[in-house]
Amino acid sequence: MEDNNTTHFGFKQVPTSEKAKHVAEVFHSVASRYDLMNDLMSMGIHRFWKRFTLHNSNVRRGAKVLDIAGGTGDLTAKFADMVGSKGKVVLADINASMLNVGRDRLTDLGKSGNIEYVQANAETLPFPDNTFDCITIAFGLRNVTDKDKALRSMLRVLKPGGKLMVLEFSQPVSWLTPIYDTYSFKVLPALGKLFTNDAESYRYLAESIRMHPDQTSLKKMMEDAGFERVDFMNMSAGIVALHSGYKF
């Protein structure tokens, strides 16, 4: 049971003021192997989920896009091509290690002219009101301490008519749950130990998915934050959901 002074870190309760530090330690640990982590967690299907997100973003040339918790820059790289030389993509991440990995990777890919890198907390985004045409946060919202505050912050920096897209692990259909649980809590930590010698970080990531609001709950949270026309689309039998909402 949470109170105002504690929150969940995976299945554990920690002081609210310390959650960001604990999450940072996980991502400092996995930053250099983040792409491998995504492949292990999703069996490679995360690429399809991200392509689907990009396709549904409706981003056009000249647009300004904010990719929160952008990690190693999968979405940022594609958005940079979509917005062209007159557009801008900001890759934002609270974790310096992740931001450095993303910058190095995108530089190696020859993508730099229309990309900016900002270390930022999603709860207090350091941008003016009405800045971005599109905001994405992929597999990052579940790690945010105060999700409601973060959603309000995203609404503030989104332009009127702009779109927020939240790609996140969610609640699978009931028949899949036993298989999914076995994979998450038995197989995934073992793979983490085998490939990265870090079972604990992978165990936390599996637990954090279970503590994240389900599809309907997140939809209501977005509506309560002020987003309109909020909807979601399930992928892979609900293992992942793509939520979208607009600012009007």
JSON list of C-alpha atoms in Angstrom, two decimals:
[
{"chain": "A", "resi": 1, "resn": "MET", "atom": "CA", "xyz": [0.00, 0.00, 0.00]},
{"chain": "A", "resi": 2, "resn": "GLU", "atom": "CA", "xyz": [1.43, 3.36, -1.01]},
{"chain": "A", "resi": 3, "resn": "ASP", "atom": "CA", "xyz": [1.18, 6.54, 0.99]},
{"chain": "A", "resi": 4, "resn": "ASN", "atom": "CA", "xyz": [2.24, 10.04, 0.01]},
{"chain": "A", "resi": 5, "resn": "ASN", "atom": "CA", "xyz": [5.80, 9.38, 1.16]},
{"chain": "A", "resi": 6, "resn": "THR", "atom": "CA", "xyz": [6.42, 6.04, -0.54]},
{"chain": "A", "resi": 7, "resn": "THR", "atom": "CA", "xyz": [6.00, 4.64, -4.03]},
{"chain": "A", "resi": 8, "resn": "HIS", "atom": "CA", "xyz": [6.74, 1.41, -5.82]},
{"chain": "A", "resi": 9, "resn": "PHE", "atom": "CA", "xyz": [10.07, 0.44, -7.30]},
{"chain": "A", "resi": 10, "resn": "GLY", "atom": "CA", "xyz": [9.12, -2.79, -8.98]},
{"chain": "A", "resi": 11, "resn": "PHE", "atom": "CA", "xyz": [7.36, -4.75, -6.23]},
{"chain": "A", "resi": 12, "resn": "LYS", "atom": "CA", "xyz": [9.23, -2.94, -3.43]},
{"chain": "A", "resi": 13, "resn": "GLN", "atom": "CA", "xyz": [8.15, 0.21, -1.61]},
{"chain": "A", "resi": 14, "resn": "VAL", "atom": "CA", "xyz": [10.73, 2.99, -1.49]},
{"chain": "A", "resi": 15, "resn": "PRO", "atom": "CA", "xyz": [10.63, 6.63, -0.37]},
{"chain": "A", "resi": 16, "resn": "THR", "atom": "CA", "xyz": [9.12, 8.70, -3.18]},
{"chain": "A", "resi": 17, "resn": "SER", "atom": "CA", "xyz": [12.14, 10.98, -3.17]},
{"chain": "A", "resi": 18, "resn": "GLU", "atom": "CA", "xyz": [14.45, 8.03, -3.85]},
{"chain": "A", "resi": 19, "resn": "LYS", "atom": "CA", "xyz": [12.69, 6.27, -6.74]},
{"chain": "A", "resi": 20, "resn": "ALA", "atom": "CA", "xyz": [14.39, 8.32, -9.45]},
{"chain": "A", "resi": 21, "resn": "LYS", "atom": "CA", "xyz": [17.78, 7.41, -7.97]},
{"chain": "A", "resi": 22, "resn": "HIS", "atom": "CA", "xyz": [16.93, 3.68, -7.98]},
{"chain": "A", "resi": 23, "resn": "VAL", "atom": "CA", "xyz": [15.66, 3.84, -11.57]},
{"chain": "A", "resi": 24, "resn": "ALA", "atom": "CA", "xyz": [18.80, 5.73, -12.59]},
{"chain": "A", "resi": 25, "resn": "GLU", "atom": "CA", "xyz": [20.97, 2.96, -11.15]},
{"chain": "A", "resi": 26, "resn": "VAL", "atom": "CA", "xyz": [19.13, 0.37, -13.27]},
{"chain": "A", "resi": 27, "resn": "PHE", "atom": "CA", "xyz": [19.61, 2.33, -16.47]},
{"chain": "A", "resi": 28, "resn": "HIS", "atom": "CA", "xyz": [23.22, 3.24, -15.71]},
{"chain": "A", "resi": 29, "resn": "SER", "atom": "CA", "xyz": [23.72, -0.51, -15.41]},
{"chain": "A", "resi": 30, "resn": "VAL", "atom": "CA", "xyz": [22.00, -1.46, -18.68]},
{"chain": "A", "resi": 31, "resn": "ALA", "atom": "CA", "xyz": [22.74, 1.63, -20.85]},
{"chain": "A", "resi": 32, "resn": "SER", "atom": "CA", "xyz": [25.52, 0.08, -22.90]},
{"chain": "A", "resi": 33, "resn": "ARG", "atom": "CA", "xyz": [23.39, -3.02, -23.49]},
{"chain": "A", "resi": 34, "resn": "TYR", "atom": "CA", "xyz": [20.01, -1.33, -23.85]},
{"chain": "A", "resi": 35, "resn": "ASP", "atom": "CA", "xyz": [19.35, -2.55, -27.39]},
{"chain": "A", "resi": 36, "resn": "LEU", "atom": "CA", "xyz": [20.15, -6.09, -26.32]},
{"chain": "A", "resi": 37, "resn": "MET", "atom": "CA", "xyz": [17.81, -5.60, -23.35]},
{"chain": "A", "resi": 38, "resn": "ASN", "atom": "CA", "xyz": [14.97, -4.59, -25.67]},
{"chain": "A", "resi": 39, "resn": "ASP", "atom": "CA", "xyz": [15.57, -7.63, -27.84]},
{"chain": "A", "resi": 40, "resn": "LEU", "atom": "CA", "xyz": [15.57, -9.92, -24.81]},
{"chain": "A", "resi": 41, "resn": "MET", "atom": "CA", "xyz": [12.43, -8.38, -23.30]},
{"chain": "A", "resi": 42, "resn": "SER", "atom": "CA", "xyz": [10.42, -8.41, -26.52]},
{"chain": "A", "resi": 43, "resn": "MET", "atom": "CA", "xyz": [12.11, -11.19, -28.49]},
{"chain": "A", "resi": 44, "resn": "GLY", "atom": "CA", "xyz": [12.85, -8.55, -31.14]},
{"chain": "A", "resi": 45, "resn": "ILE", "atom": "CA", "xyz": [9.23, -7.50, -31.65]},
{"chain": "A", "resi": 46, "resn": "HIS", "atom": "CA", "xyz": [9.89, -4.01, -30.22]},
{"chain": "A", "resi": 47, "resn": "ARG", "atom": "CA", "xyz": [10.95, -2.96, -33.72]},
{"chain": "A", "resi": 48, "resn": "PHE", "atom": "CA", "xyz": [7.46, -3.65, -35.05]},
{"chain": "A", "resi": 49, "resn": "TRP", "atom": "CA", "xyz": [5.86, -1.81, -32.13]},
{"chain": "A", "resi": 50, "resn": "LYS", "atom": "CA", "xyz": [8.04, 1.24, -32.81]},
{"chain": "A", "resi": 51, "resn": "ARG", "atom": "CA", "xyz": [7.34, 1.18, -36.56]},
{"chain": "A", "resi": 52, "resn": "PHE", "atom": "CA", "xyz": [3.62, 1.12, -35.77]},
{"chain": "A", "resi": 53, "resn": "THR", "atom": "CA", "xyz": [4.09, 4.12, -33.48]},
{"chain": "A", "resi": 54, "resn": "LEU", "atom": "CA", "xyz": [5.97, 6.05, -36.15]},
{"chain": "A", "resi": 55, "resn": "HIS", "atom": "CA", "xyz": [3.30, 5.24, -38.74]},
{"chain": "A", "resi": 56, "resn": "ASN", "atom": "CA", "xyz": [0.55, 6.53, -36.45]},
{"chain": "A", "resi": 57, "resn": "SER", "atom": "CA", "xyz": [2.37, 9.70, -35.42]},
{"chain": "A", "resi": 58, "resn": "ASN", "atom": "CA", "xyz": [1.30, 11.66, -38.53]},
{"chain": "A", "resi": 59, "resn": "VAL", "atom": "CA", "xyz": [4.54, 13.63, -38.23]},
{"chain": "A", "resi": 60, "resn": "ARG", "atom": "CA", "xyz": [5.24, 15.82, -41.27]},
{"chain": "A", "resi": 61, "resn": "ARG", "atom": "CA", "xyz": [8.28, 17.63, -42.63]},
{"chain": "A", "resi": 62, "resn": "GLY", "atom": "CA", "xyz": [9.15, 20.71, -40.63]},
{"chain": "A", "resi": 63, "resn": "ALA", "atom": "CA", "xyz": [7.55, 19.40, -37.43]},
{"chain": "A", "resi": 64, "resn": "LYS", "atom": "CA", "xyz": [9.05, 19.63, -33.94]},
{"chain": "A", "resi": 65, "resn": "VAL", "atom": "CA", "xyz": [9.09, 16.30, -32.09]},
{"chain": "A", "resi": 66, "resn": "LEU", "atom": "CA", "xyz": [10.00, 15.48, -28.49]},
{"chain": "A", "resi": 67, "resn": "ASP", "atom": "CA", "xyz": [11.11, 11.89, -27.83]},
{"chain": "A", "resi": 68, "resn": "ILE", "atom": "CA", "xyz": [11.01, 11.48, -24.04]},
{"chain": "A", "resi": 69, "resn": "ALA", "atom": "CA", "xyz": [12.98, 8.62, -22.48]},
{"chain": "A", "resi": 70, "resn": "GLY", "atom": "CA", "xyz": [14.45, 8.31, -25.94]},
{"chain": "A", "resi": 71, "resn": "GLY", "atom": "CA", "xyz": [17.10, 5.81, -24.91]},
{"chain": "A", "resi": 72, "resn": "THR", "atom": "CA", "xyz": [19.38, 4.77, -27.75]},
{"chain": "A", "resi": 73, "resn": "GLY", "atom": "CA", "xyz": [17.41, 6.84, -30.25]},
{"chain": "A", "resi": 74, "resn": "ASP", "atom": "CA", "xyz": [15.40, 4.30, -32.25]},
{"chain": "A", "resi": 75, "resn": "LEU", "atom": "CA", "xyz": [12.43, 6.65, -32.64]},
{"chain": "A", "resi": 76, "resn": "THR", "atom": "CA", "xyz": [14.55, 9.80, -32.79]},
{"chain": "A", "resi": 77, "resn": "ALA", "atom": "CA", "xyz": [16.51, 8.48, -35.78]},
{"chain": "A", "resi": 78, "resn": "LYS", "atom": "CA", "xyz": [13.34, 7.81, -37.77]},
{"chain": "A", "resi": 79, "resn": "PHE", "atom": "CA", "xyz": [11.68, 11.05, -36.72]},
{"chain": "A", "resi": 80, "resn": "ALA", "atom": "CA", "xyz": [14.79, 12.97, -37.86]},
{"chain": "A", "resi": 81, "resn": "ASP", "atom": "CA", "xyz": [14.24, 11.60, -41.36]},
{"chain": "A", "resi": 82, "resn": "MET", "atom": "CA", "xyz": [10.50, 12.34, -41.23]},
{"chain": "A", "resi": 83, "resn": "VAL", "atom": "CA", "xyz": [10.80, 16.00, -40.19]},
{"chain": "A", "resi": 84, "resn": "GLY", "atom": "CA", "xyz": [13.64, 16.83, -42.58]},
{"chain": "A", "resi": 85, "resn": "SER", "atom": "CA", "xyz": [16.20, 19.61, -42.38]},
{"chain": "A", "resi": 86, "resn": "LYS", "atom": "CA", "xyz": [13.64, 22.27, -41.41]},
{"chain": "A", "resi": 87, "resn": "GLY", "atom": "CA", "xyz": [12.23, 20.21, -38.56]},
{"chain": "A", "resi": 88, "resn": "LYS", "atom": "CA", "xyz": [13.68, 19.36, -35.18]},
{"chain": "A", "resi": 89, "resn": "VAL", "atom": "CA", "xyz": [13.74, 16.30, -32.93]},
{"chain": "A", "resi": 90, "resn": "VAL", "atom": "CA", "xyz": [14.67, 16.55, -29.27]},
{"chain": "A", "resi": 91, "resn": "LEU", "atom": "CA", "xyz": [15.88, 13.34, -27.64]},
{"chain": "A", "resi": 92, "resn": "ALA", "atom": "CA", "xyz": [15.25, 13.76, -23.91]},
{"chain": "A", "resi": 93, "resn": "ASP", "atom": "CA", "xyz": [16.22, 11.35, -21.17]},
{"chain": "A", "resi": 94, "resn": "ILE", "atom": "CA", "xyz": [16.61, 11.76, -17.43]},
{"chain": "A", "resi": 95, "resn": "ASN", "atom": "CA", "xyz": [19.57, 9.39, -17.45]},
{"chain": "A", "resi": 96, "resn": "ALA", "atom": "CA", "xyz": [22.93, 10.76, -18.60]},
{"chain": "A", "resi": 97, "resn": "SER", "atom": "CA", "xyz": [24.26, 7.32, -19.48]},
{"chain": "A", "resi": 98, "resn": "MET", "atom": "CA", "xyz": [21.31, 6.60, -21.76]},
{"chain": "A", "resi": 99, "resn": "LEU", "atom": "CA", "xyz": [21.57, 10.05, -23.34]},
{"chain": "A", "resi": 100, "resn": "ASN", "atom": "CA", "xyz": [25.27, 9.52, -24.09]},
{"chain": "A", "resi": 101, "resn": "VAL", "atom": "CA", "xyz": [24.61, 6.13, -25.66]},
{"chain": "A", "resi": 102, "resn": "GLY", "atom": "CA", "xyz": [21.86, 7.64, -27.81]},
{"chain": "A", "resi": 103, "resn": "ARG", "atom": "CA", "xyz": [24.04, 10.56, -28.90]},
{"chain": "A", "resi": 104, "resn": "ASP", "atom": "CA", "xyz": [26.95, 8.29, -29.81]},
{"chain": "A", "resi": 105, "resn": "ARG", "atom": "CA", "xyz": [24.71, 5.91, -31.73]},
{"chain": "A", "resi": 106, "resn": "LEU", "atom": "CA", "xyz": [22.96, 8.63, -33.74]},
{"chain": "A", "resi": 107, "resn": "THR", "atom": "CA", "xyz": [26.26, 10.35, -34.48]},
{"chain": "A", "resi": 108, "resn": "ASP", "atom": "CA", "xyz": [27.61, 7.05, -35.80]},
{"chain": "A", "resi": 109, "resn": "LEU", "atom": "CA", "xyz": [24.53, 6.84, -38.02]},
{"chain": "A", "resi": 110, "resn": "GLY", "atom": "CA", "xyz": [25.34, 10.29, -39.41]},
{"chain": "A", "resi": 111, "resn": "LYS", "atom": "CA", "xyz": [22.24, 11.89, -37.91]},
{"chain": "A", "resi": 112, "resn": "SER", "atom": "CA", "xyz": [22.93, 15.12, -36.09]},
{"chain": "A", "resi": 113, "resn": "GLY", "atom": "CA", "xyz": [21.82, 18.19, -38.04]},
{"chain": "A", "resi": 114, "resn": "ASN", "atom": "CA", "xyz": [18.23, 18.34, -36.80]},
{"chain": "A", "resi": 115, "resn": "ILE", "atom": "CA", "xyz": [18.58, 16.51, -33.45]},
{"chain": "A", "resi": 116, "resn": "GLU", "atom": "CA", "xyz": [19.08, 18.04, -30.00]},
{"chain": "A", "resi": 117, "resn": "TYR", "atom": "CA", "xyz": [19.87, 16.18, -26.77]},
{"chain": "A", "resi": 118, "resn": "VAL", "atom": "CA", "xyz": [18.45, 17.29, -23.43]},
{"chain": "A", "resi": 119, "resn": "GLN", "atom": "CA", "xyz": [18.77, 15.66, -20.03]},
{"chain": "A", "resi": 120, "resn": "ALA", "atom": "CA", "xyz": [15.31, 16.20, -18.58]},
{"chain": "A", "resi": 121, "resn": "ASN", "atom": "CA", "xyz": [12.83, 14.88, -16.05]},
{"chain": "A", "resi": 122, "resn": "ALA", "atom": "CA", "xyz": [9.47, 14.13, -17.69]},
{"chain": "A", "resi": 123, "resn": "GLU", "atom": "CA", "xyz": [7.70, 15.62, -14.66]},
{"chain": "A", "resi": 124, "resn": "THR", "atom": "CA", "xyz": [9.27, 19.06, -15.22]},
{"chain": "A", "resi": 125, "resn": "LEU", "atom": "CA", "xyz": [10.08, 19.36, -18.91]},
{"chain": "A", "resi": 126, "resn": "PRO", "atom": "CA", "xyz": [12.40, 22.36, -19.53]},
{"chain": "A", "resi": 127, "resn": "PHE", "atom": "CA", "xyz": [10.64, 23.70, -22.61]},
{"chain": "A", "resi": 128, "resn": "PRO", "atom": "CA", "xyz": [8.29, 26.63, -23.23]},
{"chain": "A", "resi": 129, "resn": "ASP", "atom": "CA", "xyz": [4.54, 26.12, -23.49]},
{"chain": "A", "resi": 130, "resn": "ASN", "atom": "CA", "xyz": [3.19, 25.02, -26.89]},
{"chain": "A", "resi": 131, "resn": "THR", "atom": "CA", "xyz": [6.56, 23.94, -28.36]},
{"chain": "A", "resi": 132, "resn": "PHE", "atom": "CA", "xyz": [6.07, 20.51, -29.96]},
{"chain": "A", "resi": 133, "resn": "ASP", "atom": "CA", "xyz": [3.82, 19.09, -32.67]},
{"chain": "A", "resi": 134, "resn": "CYS", "atom": "CA", "xyz": [4.28, 15.54, -31.41]},
{"chain": "A", "resi": 135, "resn": "ILE", "atom": "CA", "xyz": [5.56, 13.95, -28.21]},
{"chain": "A", "resi": 136, "resn": "THR", "atom": "CA", "xyz": [6.44, 10.29, -27.79]},
{"chain": "A", "resi": 137, "resn": "ILE", "atom": "CA", "xyz": [7.45, 8.31, -24.72]},
{"chain": "A", "resi": 138, "resn": "ALA", "atom": "CA", "xyz": [8.27, 4.69, -25.49]},
{"chain": "A", "resi": 139, "resn": "PHE", "atom": "CA", "xyz": [8.76, 2.24, -22.62]},
{"chain": "A", "resi": 140, "resn": "GLY", "atom": "CA", "xyz": [9.55, 5.09, -20.25]},
{"chain": "A", "resi": 141, "resn": "LEU", "atom": "CA", "xyz": [6.36, 6.20, -18.51]},
{"chain": "A", "resi": 142, "resn": "ARG", "atom": "CA", "xyz": [6.32, 3.21, -16.16]},
{"chain": "A", "resi": 143, "resn": "ASN", "atom": "CA", "xyz": [9.64, 4.39, -14.69]},
{"chain": "A", "resi": 144, "resn": "VAL", "atom": "CA", "xyz": [8.38, 7.91, -13.92]},
{"chain": "A", "resi": 145, "resn": "THR", "atom": "CA", "xyz": [7.67, 8.55, -10.23]},
{"chain": "A", "resi": 146, "resn": "ASP", "atom": "CA", "xyz": [4.69, 10.91, -10.66]},
{"chain": "A", "resi": 147, "resn": "LYS", "atom": "CA", "xyz": [3.00, 9.90, -13.91]},
{"chain": "A", "resi": 148, "resn": "ASP", "atom": "CA", "xyz": [0.13, 12.37, -13.53]},
{"chain": "A", "resi": 149, "resn": "LYS", "atom": "CA", "xyz": [2.56, 15.27, -13.16]},
{"chain": "A", "resi": 150, "resn": "ALA", "atom": "CA", "xyz": [4.53, 14.05, -16.17]},
{"chain": "A", "resi": 151, "resn": "LEU", "atom": "CA", "xyz": [1.42, 13.86, -18.34]},
{"chain": "A", "resi": 152, "resn": "ARG", "atom": "CA", "xyz": [0.48, 17.42, -17.37]},
{"chain": "A", "resi": 153, "resn": "SER", "atom": "CA", "xyz": [4.01, 18.54, -18.21]},
{"chain": "A", "resi": 154, "resn": "MET", "atom": "CA", "xyz": [3.74, 16.90, -21.64]},
{"chain": "A", "resi": 155, "resn": "LEU", "atom": "CA", "xyz": [0.39, 18.60, -22.25]},
{"chain": "A", "resi": 156, "resn": "ARG", "atom": "CA", "xyz": [1.89, 21.99, -21.40]},
{"chain": "A", "resi": 157, "resn": "VAL", "atom": "CA", "xyz": [4.74, 21.78, -23.94]},
{"chain": "A", "resi": 158, "resn": "LEU", "atom": "CA", "xyz": [2.55, 20.30, -26.69]},
{"chain": "A", "resi": 159, "resn": "LYS", "atom": "CA", "xyz": [1.14, 22.70, -29.27]},
{"chain": "A", "resi": 160, "resn": "PRO", "atom": "CA", "xyz": [-2.63, 23.01, -29.67]},
{"chain": "A", "resi": 161, "resn": "GLY", "atom": "CA", "xyz": [-3.57, 20.28, -32.12]},
{"chain": "A", "resi": 162, "resn": "GLY", "atom": "CA", "xyz": [-0.46, 18.32, -31.14]},
{"chain": "A", "resi": 163, "resn": "LYS", "atom": "CA", "xyz": [-0.40, 14.62, -30.34]},
{"chain": "A", "resi": 164, "resn": "LEU", "atom": "CA", "xyz": [1.04, 12.59, -27.46]},
{"chain": "A", "resi": 165, "resn": "MET", "atom": "CA", "xyz": [1.85, 8.93, -28.04]},
{"chain": "A", "resi": 166, "resn": "VAL", "atom": "CA", "xyz": [2.64, 6.60, -25.12]},
{"chain": "A", "resi": 167, "resn": "LEU", "atom": "CA", "xyz": [4.05, 3.22, -26.13]},
{"chain": "A", "resi": 168, "resn": "GLU", "atom": "CA", "xyz": [4.27, 0.96, -23.09]},
{"chain": "A", "resi": 169, "resn": "PHE", "atom": "CA", "xyz": [4.00, -2.60, -21.86]},
{"chain": "A", "resi": 170, "resn": "SER", "atom": "CA", "xyz": [0.47, -3.19, -20.65]},
{"chain": "A", "resi": 171, "resn": "GLN", "atom": "CA", "xyz": [-2.04, -5.88, -19.61]},
{"chain": "A", "resi": 172, "resn": "PRO", "atom": "CA", "xyz": [-2.15, -8.93, -21.91]},
{"chain": "A", "resi": 173, "resn": "VAL", "atom": "CA", "xyz": [-5.27, -10.98, -22.55]},
{"chain": "A", "resi": 174, "resn": "SER", "atom": "CA", "xyz": [-6.04, -13.44, -19.76]},
{"chain": "A", "resi": 175, "resn": "TRP", "atom": "CA", "xyz": [-5.09, -16.66, -21.57]},
{"chain": "A", "resi": 176, "resn": "LEU", "atom": "CA", "xyz": [-1.58, -15.31, -22.18]},
{"chain": "A", "resi": 177, "resn": "THR", "atom": "CA", "xyz": [-0.91, -14.20, -18.61]},
{"chain": "A", "resi": 178, "resn": "PRO", "atom": "CA", "xyz": [0.57, -17.47, -17.22]},
{"chain": "A", "resi": 179, "resn": "ILE", "atom": "CA", "xyz": [2.98, -17.80, -20.15]},
{"chain": "A", "resi": 180, "resn": "TYR", "atom": "CA", "xyz": [3.88, -14.12, -19.97]},
{"chain": "A", "resi": 181, "resn": "ASP", "atom": "CA", "xyz": [4.52, -14.32, -16.22]},
{"chain": "A", "resi": 182, "resn": "THR", "atom": "CA", "xyz": [6.80, -17.32, -16.62]},
{"chain": "A", "resi": 183, "resn": "TYR", "atom": "CA", "xyz": [8.80, -15.55, -19.30]},
{"chain": "A", "resi": 184, "resn": "SER", "atom": "CA", "xyz": [8.98, -12.29, -17.34]},
{"chain": "A", "resi": 185, "resn": "PHE", "atom": "CA", "xyz": [9.97, -13.65, -13.93]},
{"chain": "A", "resi": 186, "resn": "LYS", "atom": "CA", "xyz": [11.87, -16.81, -14.80]},
{"chain": "A", "resi": 187, "resn": "VAL", "atom": "CA", "xyz": [13.27, -16.60, -18.33]},
{"chain": "A", "resi": 188, "resn": "LEU", "atom": "CA", "xyz": [14.03, -12.87, -18.58]},
{"chain": "A", "resi": 189, "resn": "PRO", "atom": "CA", "xyz": [16.20, -12.57, -15.44]},
{"chain": "A", "resi": 190, "resn": "ALA", "atom": "CA", "xyz": [18.04, -15.72, -16.49]},
{"chain": "A", "resi": 191, "resn": "LEU", "atom": "CA", "xyz": [18.72, -14.21, -19.91]},
{"chain": "A", "resi": 192, "resn": "GLY", "atom": "CA", "xyz": [19.84, -10.99, -18.22]},
{"chain": "A", "resi": 193, "resn": "LYS", "atom": "CA", "xyz": [22.26, -12.96, -16.09]},
{"chain": "A", "resi": 194, "resn": "LEU", "atom": "CA", "xyz": [23.54, -14.94, -19.08]},
{"chain": "A", "resi": 195, "resn": "PHE", "atom": "CA", "xyz": [24.03, -12.05, -21.51]},
{"chain": "A", "resi": 196, "resn": "THR", "atom": "CA", "xyz": [24.78, -9.11, -19.23]},
{"chain": "A", "resi": 197, "resn": "ASN", "atom": "CA", "xyz": [25.54, -10.63, -15.80]},
{"chain": "A", "resi": 198, "resn": "ASP", "atom": "CA", "xyz": [22.72, -8.48, -14.39]},
{"chain": "A", "resi": 199, "resn": "ALA", "atom": "CA", "xyz": [19.63, -10.45, -13.38]},
{"chain": "A", "resi": 200, "resn": "GLU", "atom": "CA", "xyz": [18.39, -7.86, -10.87]},
{"chain": "A", "resi": 201, "resn": "SER", "atom": "CA", "xyz": [17.90, -5.03, -13.39]},
{"chain": "A", "resi": 202, "resn": "TYR", "atom": "CA", "xyz": [15.86, -7.32, -15.61]},
{"chain": "A", "resi": 203, "resn": "ARG", "atom": "CA", "xyz": [13.81, -8.51, -12.64]},
{"chain": "A", "resi": 204, "resn": "TYR", "atom": "CA", "xyz": [13.01, -4.87, -11.80]},
{"chain": "A", "resi": 205, "resn": "LEU", "atom": "CA", "xyz": [11.98, -4.18, -15.40]},
{"chain": "A", "resi": 206, "resn": "ALA", "atom": "CA", "xyz": [9.57, -7.13, -15.33]},
{"chain": "A", "resi": 207, "resn": "GLU", "atom": "CA", "xyz": [8.14, -5.98, -12.00]},
{"chain": "A", "resi": 208, "resn": "SER", "atom": "CA", "xyz": [7.79, -2.37, -13.21]},
{"chain": "A", "resi": 209, "resn": "ILE", "atom": "CA", "xyz": [5.61, -3.59, -16.09]},
{"chain": "A", "resi": 210, "resn": "ARG", "atom": "CA", "xyz": [3.22, -5.26, -13.64]},
{"chain": "A", "resi": 211, "resn": "MET", "atom": "CA", "xyz": [2.95, -2.08, -11.56]},
{"chain": "A", "resi": 212, "resn": "HIS", "atom": "CA", "xyz": [2.14, 0.11, -14.56]},
{"chain": "A", "resi": 213, "resn": "PRO", "atom": "CA", "xyz": [-1.52, 1.15, -15.05]},
{"chain": "A", "resi": 214, "resn": "ASP", "atom": "CA", "xyz": [-3.49, -1.06, -17.43]},
{"chain": "A", "resi": 215, "resn": "GLN", "atom": "CA", "xyz": [-4.90, 0.22, -20.71]},
{"chain": "A", "resi": 216, "resn": "THR", "atom": "CA", "xyz": [-8.15, 1.68, -19.35]},
{"chain": "A", "resi": 217, "resn": "SER", "atom": "CA", "xyz": [-6.48, 3.21, -16.30]},
{"chain": "A", "resi": 218, "resn": "LEU", "atom": "CA", "xyz": [-3.82, 4.97, -18.39]},
{"chain": "A", "resi": 219, "resn": "LYS", "atom": "CA", "xyz": [-6.50, 6.25, -20.78]},
{"chain": "A", "resi": 220, "resn": "LYS", "atom": "CA", "xyz": [-8.31, 7.86, -17.83]},
{"chain": "A", "resi": 221, "resn": "MET", "atom": "CA", "xyz": [-5.05, 9.32, -16.49]},
{"chain": "A", "resi": 222, "resn": "MET", "atom": "CA", "xyz": [-4.42, 10.99, -19.85]},
{"chain": "A", "resi": 223, "resn": "GLU", "atom": "CA", "xyz": [-7.96, 12.37, -19.92]},
{"chain": "A", "resi": 224, "resn": "ASP", "atom": "CA", "xyz": [-7.64, 13.64, -16.35]},
{"chain": "A", "resi": 225, "resn": "ALA", "atom": "CA", "xyz": [-4.39, 15.39, -17.34]},
{"chain": "A", "resi": 226, "resn": "GLY", "atom": "CA", "xyz": [-6.32, 17.30, -20.03]},
{"chain": "A", "resi": 227, "resn": "PHE", "atom": "CA", "xyz": [-5.79, 15.27, -23.20]},
{"chain": "A", "resi": 228, "resn": "GLU", "atom": "CA", "xyz": [-8.72, 14.83, -25.56]},
{"chain": "A", "resi": 229, "resn": "ARG", "atom": "CA", "xyz": [-9.72, 12.13, -28.03]},
{"chain": "A", "resi": 230, "resn": "VAL", "atom": "CA", "xyz": [-7.67, 9.66, -25.98]},
{"chain": "A", "resi": 231, "resn": "ASP", "atom": "CA", "xyz": [-7.61, 6.13, -27.32]},
{"chain": "A", "resi": 232, "resn": "PHE", "atom": "CA", "xyz": [-5.37, 3.07, -27.30]},
{"chain": "A", "resi": 233, "resn": "MET", "atom": "CA", "xyz": [-4.48, 0.22, -29.61]},
{"chain": "A", "resi": 234, "resn": "ASN", "atom": "CA", "xyz": [-3.31, -3.15, -28.29]},
{"chain": "A", "resi": 235, "resn": "MET", "atom": "CA", "xyz": [-0.45, -4.99, -29.95]},
{"chain": "A", "resi": 236, "resn": "SER", "atom": "CA", "xyz": [0.75, -8.55, -29.39]},
{"chain": "A", "resi": 237, "resn": "ALA", "atom": "CA", "xyz": [-2.41, -9.53, -27.51]},
{"chain": "A", "resi": 238, "resn": "GLY", "atom": "CA", "xyz": [-2.14, -6.55, -25.16]},
{"chain": "A", "resi": 239, "resn": "ILE", "atom": "CA", "xyz": [1.46, -7.13, -24.07]},
{"chain": "A", "resi": 240, "resn": "VAL", "atom": "CA", "xyz": [2.01, -3.62, -25.40]},
{"chain": "A", "resi": 241, "resn": "ALA", "atom": "CA", "xyz": [-0.44, -0.77, -25.96]},
{"chain": "A", "resi": 242, "resn": "LEU", "atom": "CA", "xyz": [-0.09, 2.47, -27.88]},
{"chain": "A", "resi": 243, "resn": "HIS", "atom": "CA", "xyz": [-2.07, 5.29, -26.23]},
{"chain": "A", "resi": 244, "resn": "SER", "atom": "CA", "xyz": [-2.63, 8.57, -28.04]},
{"chain": "A", "resi": 245, "resn": "GLY", "atom": "CA", "xyz": [-4.24, 11.85, -27.06]},
{"chain": "A", "resi": 246, "resn": "TYR", "atom": "CA", "xyz": [-4.48, 15.39, -28.40]},
{"chain": "A", "resi": 247, "resn": "LYS", "atom": "CA", "xyz": [-4.24, 18.90, -27.02]},
{"chain": "A", "resi": 248, "resn": "PHE", "atom": "CA", "xyz": [-6.96, 21.26, -28.18]}
]
